[in-house]
PDB file of C-alpha atoms in Angstrom:
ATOM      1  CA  UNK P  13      16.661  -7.919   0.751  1.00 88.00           C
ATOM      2  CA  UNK P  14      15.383  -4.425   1.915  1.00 92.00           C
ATOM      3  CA  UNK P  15      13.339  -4.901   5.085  1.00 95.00           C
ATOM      4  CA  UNK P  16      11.085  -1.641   6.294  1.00 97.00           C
ATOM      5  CA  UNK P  17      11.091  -1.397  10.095  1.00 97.00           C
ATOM      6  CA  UNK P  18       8.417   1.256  11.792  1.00 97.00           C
ATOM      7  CA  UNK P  19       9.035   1.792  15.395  1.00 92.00           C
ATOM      8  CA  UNK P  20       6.791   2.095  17.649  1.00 92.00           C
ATOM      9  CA  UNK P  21       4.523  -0.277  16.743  1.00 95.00           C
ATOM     10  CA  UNK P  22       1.904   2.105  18.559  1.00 96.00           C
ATOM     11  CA  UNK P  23       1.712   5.270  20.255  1.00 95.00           C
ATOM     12  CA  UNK P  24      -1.324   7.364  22.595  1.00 97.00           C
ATOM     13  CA  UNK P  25      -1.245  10.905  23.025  1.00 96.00           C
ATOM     14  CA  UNK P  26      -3.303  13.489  24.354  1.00 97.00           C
ATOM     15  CA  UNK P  27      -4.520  15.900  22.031  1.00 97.00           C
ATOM     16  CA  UNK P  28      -2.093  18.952  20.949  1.00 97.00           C
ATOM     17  CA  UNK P  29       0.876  16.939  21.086  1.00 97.00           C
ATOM     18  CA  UNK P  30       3.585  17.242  18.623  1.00 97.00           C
ATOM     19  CA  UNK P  31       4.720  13.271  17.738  1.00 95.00           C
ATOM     20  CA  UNK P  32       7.176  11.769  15.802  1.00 96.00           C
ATOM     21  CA  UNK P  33       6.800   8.425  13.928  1.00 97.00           C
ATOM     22  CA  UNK P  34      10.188   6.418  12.859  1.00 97.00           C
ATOM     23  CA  UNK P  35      10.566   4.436   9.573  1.00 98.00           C
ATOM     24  CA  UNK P  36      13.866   2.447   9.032  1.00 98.00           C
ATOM     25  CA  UNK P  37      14.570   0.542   6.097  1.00 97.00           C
ATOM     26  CA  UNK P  38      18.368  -1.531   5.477  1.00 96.00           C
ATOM     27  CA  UNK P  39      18.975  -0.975   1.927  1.00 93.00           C
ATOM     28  CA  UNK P  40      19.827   2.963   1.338  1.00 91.00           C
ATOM     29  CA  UNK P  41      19.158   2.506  -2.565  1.00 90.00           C
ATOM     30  CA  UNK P  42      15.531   3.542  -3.048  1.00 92.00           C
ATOM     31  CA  UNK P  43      13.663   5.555  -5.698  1.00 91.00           C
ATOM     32  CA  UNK P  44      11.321   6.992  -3.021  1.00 93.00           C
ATOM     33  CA  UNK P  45       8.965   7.198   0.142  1.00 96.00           C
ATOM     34  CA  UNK P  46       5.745   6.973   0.943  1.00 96.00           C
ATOM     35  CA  UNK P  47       3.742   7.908   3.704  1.00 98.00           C
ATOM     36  CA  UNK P  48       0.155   6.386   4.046  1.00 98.00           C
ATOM     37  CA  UNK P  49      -2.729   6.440   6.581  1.00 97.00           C
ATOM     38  CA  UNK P  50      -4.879   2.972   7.011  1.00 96.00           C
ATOM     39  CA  UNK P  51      -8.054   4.139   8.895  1.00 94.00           C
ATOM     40  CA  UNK P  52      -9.509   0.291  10.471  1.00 89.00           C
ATOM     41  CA  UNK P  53     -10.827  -2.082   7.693  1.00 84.00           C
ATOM     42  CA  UNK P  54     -10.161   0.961   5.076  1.00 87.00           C
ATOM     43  CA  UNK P  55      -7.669   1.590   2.258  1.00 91.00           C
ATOM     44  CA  UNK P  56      -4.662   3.131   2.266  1.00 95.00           C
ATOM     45  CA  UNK P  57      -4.468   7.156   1.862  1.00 95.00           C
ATOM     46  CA  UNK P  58      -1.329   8.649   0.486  1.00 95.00           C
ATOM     47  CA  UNK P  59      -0.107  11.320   2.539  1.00 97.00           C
ATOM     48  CA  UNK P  60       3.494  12.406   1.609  1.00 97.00           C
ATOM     49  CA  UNK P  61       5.980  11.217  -1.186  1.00 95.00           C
ATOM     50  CA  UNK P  62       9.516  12.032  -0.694  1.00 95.00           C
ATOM     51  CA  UNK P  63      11.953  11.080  -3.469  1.00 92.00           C
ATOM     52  CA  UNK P  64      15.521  10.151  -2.857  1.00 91.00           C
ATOM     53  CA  UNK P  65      17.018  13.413  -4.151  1.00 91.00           C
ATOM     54  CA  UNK P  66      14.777  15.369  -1.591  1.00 93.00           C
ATOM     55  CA  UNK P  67      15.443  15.581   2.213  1.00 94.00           C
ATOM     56  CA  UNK P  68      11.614  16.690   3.609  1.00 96.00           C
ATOM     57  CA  UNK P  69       8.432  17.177   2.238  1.00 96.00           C
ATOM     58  CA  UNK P  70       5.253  18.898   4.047  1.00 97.00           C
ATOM     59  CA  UNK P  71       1.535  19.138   3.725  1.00 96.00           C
ATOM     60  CA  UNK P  72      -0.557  21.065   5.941  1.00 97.00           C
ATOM     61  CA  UNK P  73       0.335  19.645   9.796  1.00 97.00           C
ATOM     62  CA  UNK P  74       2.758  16.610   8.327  1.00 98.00           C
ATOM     63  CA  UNK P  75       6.387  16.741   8.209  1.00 98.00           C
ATOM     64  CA  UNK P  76       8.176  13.583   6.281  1.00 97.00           C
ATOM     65  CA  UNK P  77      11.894  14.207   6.389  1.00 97.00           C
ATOM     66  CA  UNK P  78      14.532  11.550   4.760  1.00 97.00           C
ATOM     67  CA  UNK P  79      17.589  10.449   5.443  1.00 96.00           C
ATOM     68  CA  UNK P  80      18.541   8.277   2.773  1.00 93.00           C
ATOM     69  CA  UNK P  81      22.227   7.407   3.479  1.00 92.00           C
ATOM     70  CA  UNK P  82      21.180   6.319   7.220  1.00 95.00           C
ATOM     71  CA  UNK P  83      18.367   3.944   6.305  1.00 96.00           C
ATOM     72  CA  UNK P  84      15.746   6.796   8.123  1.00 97.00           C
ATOM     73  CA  UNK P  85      12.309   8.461   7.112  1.00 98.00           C
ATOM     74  CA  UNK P  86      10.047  10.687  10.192  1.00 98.00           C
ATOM     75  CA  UNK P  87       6.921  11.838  10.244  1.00 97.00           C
ATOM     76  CA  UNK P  88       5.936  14.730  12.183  1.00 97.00           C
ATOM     77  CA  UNK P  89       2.646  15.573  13.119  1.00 98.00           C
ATOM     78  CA  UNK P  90       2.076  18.819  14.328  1.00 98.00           C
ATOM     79  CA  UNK P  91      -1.037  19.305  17.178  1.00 97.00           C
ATOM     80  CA  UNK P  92      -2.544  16.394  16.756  1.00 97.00           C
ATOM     81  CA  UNK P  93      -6.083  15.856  16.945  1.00 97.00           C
ATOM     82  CA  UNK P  94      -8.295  13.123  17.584  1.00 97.00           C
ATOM     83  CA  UNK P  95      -8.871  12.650  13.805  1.00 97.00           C
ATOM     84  CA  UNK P  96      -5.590  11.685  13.407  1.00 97.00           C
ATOM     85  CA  UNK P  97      -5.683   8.844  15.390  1.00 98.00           C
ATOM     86  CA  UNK P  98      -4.842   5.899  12.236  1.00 98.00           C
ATOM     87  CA  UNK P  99      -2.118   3.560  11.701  1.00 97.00           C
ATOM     88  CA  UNK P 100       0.336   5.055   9.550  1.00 98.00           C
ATOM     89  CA  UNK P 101       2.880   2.750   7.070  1.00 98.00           C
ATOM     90  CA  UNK P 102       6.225   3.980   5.524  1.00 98.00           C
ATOM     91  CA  UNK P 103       6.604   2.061   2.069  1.00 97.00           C
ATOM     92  CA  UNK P 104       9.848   2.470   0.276  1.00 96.00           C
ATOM     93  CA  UNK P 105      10.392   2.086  -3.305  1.00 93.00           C
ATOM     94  CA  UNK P 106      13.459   0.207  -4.508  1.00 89.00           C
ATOM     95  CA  UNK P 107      13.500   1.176  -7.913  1.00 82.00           C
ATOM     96  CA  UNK P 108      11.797   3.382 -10.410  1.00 75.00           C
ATOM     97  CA  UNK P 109       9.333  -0.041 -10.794  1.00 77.00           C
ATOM     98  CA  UNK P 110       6.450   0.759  -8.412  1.00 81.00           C
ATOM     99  CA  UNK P 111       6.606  -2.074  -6.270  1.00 90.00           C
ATOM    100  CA  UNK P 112       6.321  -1.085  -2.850  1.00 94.00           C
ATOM    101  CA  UNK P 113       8.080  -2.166   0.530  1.00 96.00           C
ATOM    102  CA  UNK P 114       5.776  -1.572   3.333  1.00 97.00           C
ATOM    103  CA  UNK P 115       6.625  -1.462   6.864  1.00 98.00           C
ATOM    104  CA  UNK P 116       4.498  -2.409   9.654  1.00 97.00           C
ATOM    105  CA  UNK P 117       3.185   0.295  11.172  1.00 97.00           C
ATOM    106  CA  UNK P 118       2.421   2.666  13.841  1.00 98.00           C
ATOM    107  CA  UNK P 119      -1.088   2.372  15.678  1.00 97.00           C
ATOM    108  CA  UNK P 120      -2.032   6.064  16.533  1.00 98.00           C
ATOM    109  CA  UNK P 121      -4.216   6.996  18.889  1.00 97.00           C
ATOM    110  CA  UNK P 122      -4.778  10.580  19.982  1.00 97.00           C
ATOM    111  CA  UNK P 123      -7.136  11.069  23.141  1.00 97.00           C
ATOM    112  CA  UNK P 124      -9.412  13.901  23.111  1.00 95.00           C
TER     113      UNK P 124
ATOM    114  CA  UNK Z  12     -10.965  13.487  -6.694  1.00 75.00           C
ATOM    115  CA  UNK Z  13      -9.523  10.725  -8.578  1.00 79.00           C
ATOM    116  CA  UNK Z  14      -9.645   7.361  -6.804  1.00 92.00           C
ATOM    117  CA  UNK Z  15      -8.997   3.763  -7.374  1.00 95.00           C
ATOM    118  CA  UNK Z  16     -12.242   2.158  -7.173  1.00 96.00           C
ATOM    119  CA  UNK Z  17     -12.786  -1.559  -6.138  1.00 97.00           C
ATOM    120  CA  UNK Z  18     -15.783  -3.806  -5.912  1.00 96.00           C
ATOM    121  CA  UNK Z  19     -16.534  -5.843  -4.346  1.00 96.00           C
ATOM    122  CA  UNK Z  20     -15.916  -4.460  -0.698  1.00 96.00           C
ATOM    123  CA  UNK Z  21     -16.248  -7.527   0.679  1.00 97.00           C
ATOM    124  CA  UNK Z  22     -16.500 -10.912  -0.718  1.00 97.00           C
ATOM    125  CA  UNK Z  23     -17.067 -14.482   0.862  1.00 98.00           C
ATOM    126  CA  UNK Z  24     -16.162 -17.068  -0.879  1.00 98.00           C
ATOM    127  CA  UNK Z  25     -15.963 -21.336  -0.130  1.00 97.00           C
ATOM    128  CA  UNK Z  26     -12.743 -23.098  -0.387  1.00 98.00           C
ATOM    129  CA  UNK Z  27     -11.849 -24.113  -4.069  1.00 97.00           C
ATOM    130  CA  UNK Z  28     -13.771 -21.543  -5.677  1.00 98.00           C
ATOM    131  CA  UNK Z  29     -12.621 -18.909  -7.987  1.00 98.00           C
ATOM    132  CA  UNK Z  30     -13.024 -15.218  -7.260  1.00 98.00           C
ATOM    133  CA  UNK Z  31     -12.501 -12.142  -9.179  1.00 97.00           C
ATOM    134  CA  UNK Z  32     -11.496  -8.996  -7.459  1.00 98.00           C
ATOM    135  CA  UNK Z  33     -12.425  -5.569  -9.623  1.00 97.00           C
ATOM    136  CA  UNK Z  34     -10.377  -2.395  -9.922  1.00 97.00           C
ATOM    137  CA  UNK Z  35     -10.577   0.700 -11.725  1.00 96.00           C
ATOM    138  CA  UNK Z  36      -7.723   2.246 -12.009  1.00 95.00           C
ATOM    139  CA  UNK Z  37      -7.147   6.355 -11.906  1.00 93.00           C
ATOM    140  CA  UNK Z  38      -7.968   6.930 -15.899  1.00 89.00           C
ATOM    141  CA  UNK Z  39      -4.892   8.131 -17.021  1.00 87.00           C
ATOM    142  CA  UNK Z  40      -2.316   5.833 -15.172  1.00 90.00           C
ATOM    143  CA  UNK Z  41      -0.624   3.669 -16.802  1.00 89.00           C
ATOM    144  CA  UNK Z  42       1.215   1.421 -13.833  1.00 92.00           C
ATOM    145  CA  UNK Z  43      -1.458  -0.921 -12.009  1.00 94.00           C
ATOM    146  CA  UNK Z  44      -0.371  -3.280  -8.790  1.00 96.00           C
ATOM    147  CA  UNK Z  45      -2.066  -5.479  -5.962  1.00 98.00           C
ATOM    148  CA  UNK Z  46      -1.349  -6.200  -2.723  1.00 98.00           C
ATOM    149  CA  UNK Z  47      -3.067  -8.097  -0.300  1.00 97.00           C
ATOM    150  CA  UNK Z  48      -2.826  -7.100   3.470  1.00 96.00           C
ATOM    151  CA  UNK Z  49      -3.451 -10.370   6.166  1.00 96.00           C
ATOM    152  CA  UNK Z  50      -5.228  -9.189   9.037  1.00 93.00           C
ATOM    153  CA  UNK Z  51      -2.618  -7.866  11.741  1.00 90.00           C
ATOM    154  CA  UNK Z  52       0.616  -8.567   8.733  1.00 94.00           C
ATOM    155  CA  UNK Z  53       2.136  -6.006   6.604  1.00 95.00           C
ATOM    156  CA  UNK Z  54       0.957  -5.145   3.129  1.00 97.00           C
ATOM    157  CA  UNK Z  55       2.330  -7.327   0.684  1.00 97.00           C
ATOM    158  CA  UNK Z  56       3.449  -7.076  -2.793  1.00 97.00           C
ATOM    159  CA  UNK Z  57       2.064  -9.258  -5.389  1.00 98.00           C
ATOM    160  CA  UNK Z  58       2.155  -8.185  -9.106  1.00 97.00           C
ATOM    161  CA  UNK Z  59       2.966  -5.301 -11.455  1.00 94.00           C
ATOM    162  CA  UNK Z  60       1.296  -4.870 -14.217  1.00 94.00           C
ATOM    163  CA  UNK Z  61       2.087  -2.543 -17.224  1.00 91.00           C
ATOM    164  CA  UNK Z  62       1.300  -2.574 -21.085  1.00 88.00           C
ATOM    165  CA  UNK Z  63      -0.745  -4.958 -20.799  1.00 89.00           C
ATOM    166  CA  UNK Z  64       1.648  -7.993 -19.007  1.00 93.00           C
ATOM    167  CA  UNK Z  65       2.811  -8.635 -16.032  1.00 95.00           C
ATOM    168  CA  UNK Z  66       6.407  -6.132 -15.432  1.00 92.00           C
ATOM    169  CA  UNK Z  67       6.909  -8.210 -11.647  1.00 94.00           C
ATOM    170  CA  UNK Z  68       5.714 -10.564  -9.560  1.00 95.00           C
ATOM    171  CA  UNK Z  69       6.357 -11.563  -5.721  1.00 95.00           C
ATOM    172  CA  UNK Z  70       6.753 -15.382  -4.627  1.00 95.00           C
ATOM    173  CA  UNK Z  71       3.209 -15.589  -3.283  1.00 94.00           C
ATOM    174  CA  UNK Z  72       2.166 -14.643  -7.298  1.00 96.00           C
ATOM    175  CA  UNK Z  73       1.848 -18.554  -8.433  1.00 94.00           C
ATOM    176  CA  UNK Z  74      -0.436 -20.163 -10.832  1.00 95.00           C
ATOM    177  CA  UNK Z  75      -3.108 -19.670  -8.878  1.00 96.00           C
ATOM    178  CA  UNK Z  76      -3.412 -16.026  -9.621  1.00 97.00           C
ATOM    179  CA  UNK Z  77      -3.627 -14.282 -13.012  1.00 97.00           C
ATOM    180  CA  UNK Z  78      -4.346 -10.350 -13.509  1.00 97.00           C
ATOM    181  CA  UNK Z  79      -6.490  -8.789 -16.368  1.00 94.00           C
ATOM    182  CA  UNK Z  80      -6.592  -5.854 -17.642  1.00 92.00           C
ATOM    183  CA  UNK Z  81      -9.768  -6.612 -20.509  1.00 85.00           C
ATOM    184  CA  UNK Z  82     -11.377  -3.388 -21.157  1.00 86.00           C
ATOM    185  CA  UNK Z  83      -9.585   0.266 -21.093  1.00 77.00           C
ATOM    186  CA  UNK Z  84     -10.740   0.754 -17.537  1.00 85.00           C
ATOM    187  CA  UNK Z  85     -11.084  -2.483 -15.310  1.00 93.00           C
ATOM    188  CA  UNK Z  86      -7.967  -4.505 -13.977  1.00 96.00           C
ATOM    189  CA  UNK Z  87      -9.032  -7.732 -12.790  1.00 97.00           C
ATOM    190  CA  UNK Z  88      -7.313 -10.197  -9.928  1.00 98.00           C
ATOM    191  CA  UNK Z  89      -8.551 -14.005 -10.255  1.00 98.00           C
ATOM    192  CA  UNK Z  90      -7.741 -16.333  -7.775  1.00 98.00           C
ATOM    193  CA  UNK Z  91      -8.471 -20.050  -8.599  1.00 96.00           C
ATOM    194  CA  UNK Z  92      -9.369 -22.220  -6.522  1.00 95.00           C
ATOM    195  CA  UNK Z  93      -9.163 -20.673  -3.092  1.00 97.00           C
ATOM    196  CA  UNK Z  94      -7.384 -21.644   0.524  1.00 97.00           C
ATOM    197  CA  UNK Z  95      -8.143 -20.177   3.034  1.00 97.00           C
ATOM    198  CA  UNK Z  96      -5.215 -18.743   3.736  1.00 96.00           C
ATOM    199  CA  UNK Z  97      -5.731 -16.208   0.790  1.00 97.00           C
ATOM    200  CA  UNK Z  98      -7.999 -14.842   2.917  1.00 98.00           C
ATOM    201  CA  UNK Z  99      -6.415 -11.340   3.316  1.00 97.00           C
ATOM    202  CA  UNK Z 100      -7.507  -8.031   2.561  1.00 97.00           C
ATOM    203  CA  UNK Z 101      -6.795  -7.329  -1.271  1.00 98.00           C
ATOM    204  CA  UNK Z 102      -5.837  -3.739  -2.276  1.00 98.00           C
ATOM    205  CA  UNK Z 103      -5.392  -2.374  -6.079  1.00 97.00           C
ATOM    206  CA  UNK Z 104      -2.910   1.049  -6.504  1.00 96.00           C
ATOM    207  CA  UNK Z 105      -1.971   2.572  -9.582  1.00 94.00           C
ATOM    208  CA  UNK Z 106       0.483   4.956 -10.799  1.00 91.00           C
ATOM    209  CA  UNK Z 107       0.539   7.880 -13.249  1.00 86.00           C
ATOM    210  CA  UNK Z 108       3.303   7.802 -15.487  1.00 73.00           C
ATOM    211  CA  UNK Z 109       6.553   6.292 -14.044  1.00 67.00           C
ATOM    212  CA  UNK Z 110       6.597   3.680 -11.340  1.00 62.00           C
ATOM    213  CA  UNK Z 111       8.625   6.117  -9.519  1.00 73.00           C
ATOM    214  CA  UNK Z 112       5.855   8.523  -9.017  1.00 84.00           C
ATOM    215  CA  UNK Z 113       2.701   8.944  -6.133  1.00 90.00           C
ATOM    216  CA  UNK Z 114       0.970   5.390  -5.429  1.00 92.00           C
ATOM    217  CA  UNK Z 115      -2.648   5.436  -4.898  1.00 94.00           C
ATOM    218  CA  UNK Z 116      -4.907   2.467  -3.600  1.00 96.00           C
ATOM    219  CA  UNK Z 117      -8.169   1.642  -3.772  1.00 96.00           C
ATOM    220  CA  UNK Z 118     -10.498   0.770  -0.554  1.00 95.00           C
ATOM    221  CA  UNK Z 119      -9.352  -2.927  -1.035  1.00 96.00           C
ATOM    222  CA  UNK Z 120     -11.495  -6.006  -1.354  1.00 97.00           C
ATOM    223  CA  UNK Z 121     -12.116  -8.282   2.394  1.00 97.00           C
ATOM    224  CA  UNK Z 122     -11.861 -11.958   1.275  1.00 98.00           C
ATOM    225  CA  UNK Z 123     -12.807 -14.340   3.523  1.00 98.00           C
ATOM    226  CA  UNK Z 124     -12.585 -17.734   2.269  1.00 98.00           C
ATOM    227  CA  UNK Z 125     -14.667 -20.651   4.356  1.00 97.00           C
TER     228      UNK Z 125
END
C-alpha cells in the first residue's frame, strides 16, 4: 500500500531563506507528482506536476525535483517571503487513474 | 482562470440528515474526484468518477454516499444520513483529459455535522 511521508511536519524561517521541503513515498511505481499549497481553511492550489519520466520541474521561485527509483520528491523555494508561509502536500499518483495519495504536510511559516 | 467551483462553503448540518455538496467542474474535463480532508488528517481519497459512473472508490465510499453528475456542468456528493464523524472538510478536483494529467480542486465544502 503506497504511504506518502512529508518531513518536517513544519518549518519557520526568516525571510530570504532558501528551504527545502521532503516528500517520501514507499512504492516507486507512480504515474506522477503533485505539489499543492493549502492556505488555512482554503483549497488546495496546484503548484508543480512532475511526471515519472521527468526528474525536476520549475515555476517562477519553486523547484520540484524527483527521484522516482528512491521513493523521493523536494521542493525548493527560492527567497522566501512571508506570502509563502502555507502548508504544502506532496500527492503521488499511482496510476494513470487520478486518484491521489496525499501526504501530510509541511506547515510553513516564513517571518518577516 | 479556470477553477473548480463549490457551494456551499460551509454547511451545518444535524445528525441523520442528508446533505448535498455542489461542484462545478473545469468545463472541459472529463475526470471528476472528492476528497474530504478531517481537520488536522491528511486528504483523503473517496471516489472517481468518469463517463458518467463511478471508475474507483476508497473504503470510506459506502452506501451512505452516492455522486451525481445530472446536468453537463454540476457533480454532486450526497451523504445520507449524517455522523458526525463525516464532519471533514470536503474538496471536489477534476482532471482534463487523462487521469494522469494536472489535478485541480475546488475551495472545498466545511461540514460540520451536530
Amino acid at each position: 500500500k503506497q504511504e506518502v511521508t512529508q518531513i518536517p511536519a513544519a518549518l519557520s524561517v526568516p525571510e530570504g531563506e532558501n528551504l527545502v521541503l521532503n516528500c517520501s513515498f514507499t512504492d516507486s511505481a507512480i504515474y506522477n507528482l503533485q505539489w499543492f499549497r493549502q492556505d488555512p481553511g482554503k483549497g488546495l492550489t496546484s503548484l508543480l506536476l512532475i511526471q515519472s519520466s521527468q526528474r525536476e520541474q520549475t515555476s517562477g521561485r519553486l523547484n520540484a525535483s524527483l527521484d522516482k527509483s528512491s521513493g523521493r520528491s523536494t521542493l525548493y523555494i527560492a527567497a522566501s517571503q512571508p506570502g509563502d508561509s502555507a502548508t504544502y502536500l506532496c500527492a503521488v499518483n499511482p496510476a494513470n487513474t487520478g486518484k491521489l495519495i496525499f501526504g501530510q504536510g509541511t506547515t510553513l511559516q516564513v517571518k518577516p | 482562470e479556470p477553477e473548480v467551483t463549490q457551494t456551499p462553503s460551509h454547511q451545518v448540518t444535524q445528525m441523520g440528515q442528508e446533505v448535498i455538496l455542489r461542484c462545478v467542474p473545469i468545463s472541459n474535463h472529463l475526470y471528476f474526484y472528492w476528497y474530504r480532508q478531517i481537520l488536522g488528517q491528511k486528504v483523503e481519497f473517496l471516489v472517481s468518477f468518469y463517463n458518467n459512473e463511478i471508475s474507483e472508490k476508497s473504503e470510506i465510499f459506502d452506501d451512505q454516499f452516492s455522486v451525481e453528475r445530472p446536468d453537463g456542468s454540476n457533480f454532486t456528493l450526497k451523504i445520507r444520513s449524517t455522523k458526525l464523524e463525516d464532519s471533514a472538510m470536503y474538496f471536489c478536483a477534476s482532471m482534463g483529459e487523462g487521469g494522469g494529467t494536472e489535478a485541480f480542486f475546488g475551495q472545498g465544502t466545511r461540514l460540520t455535522v451536530v
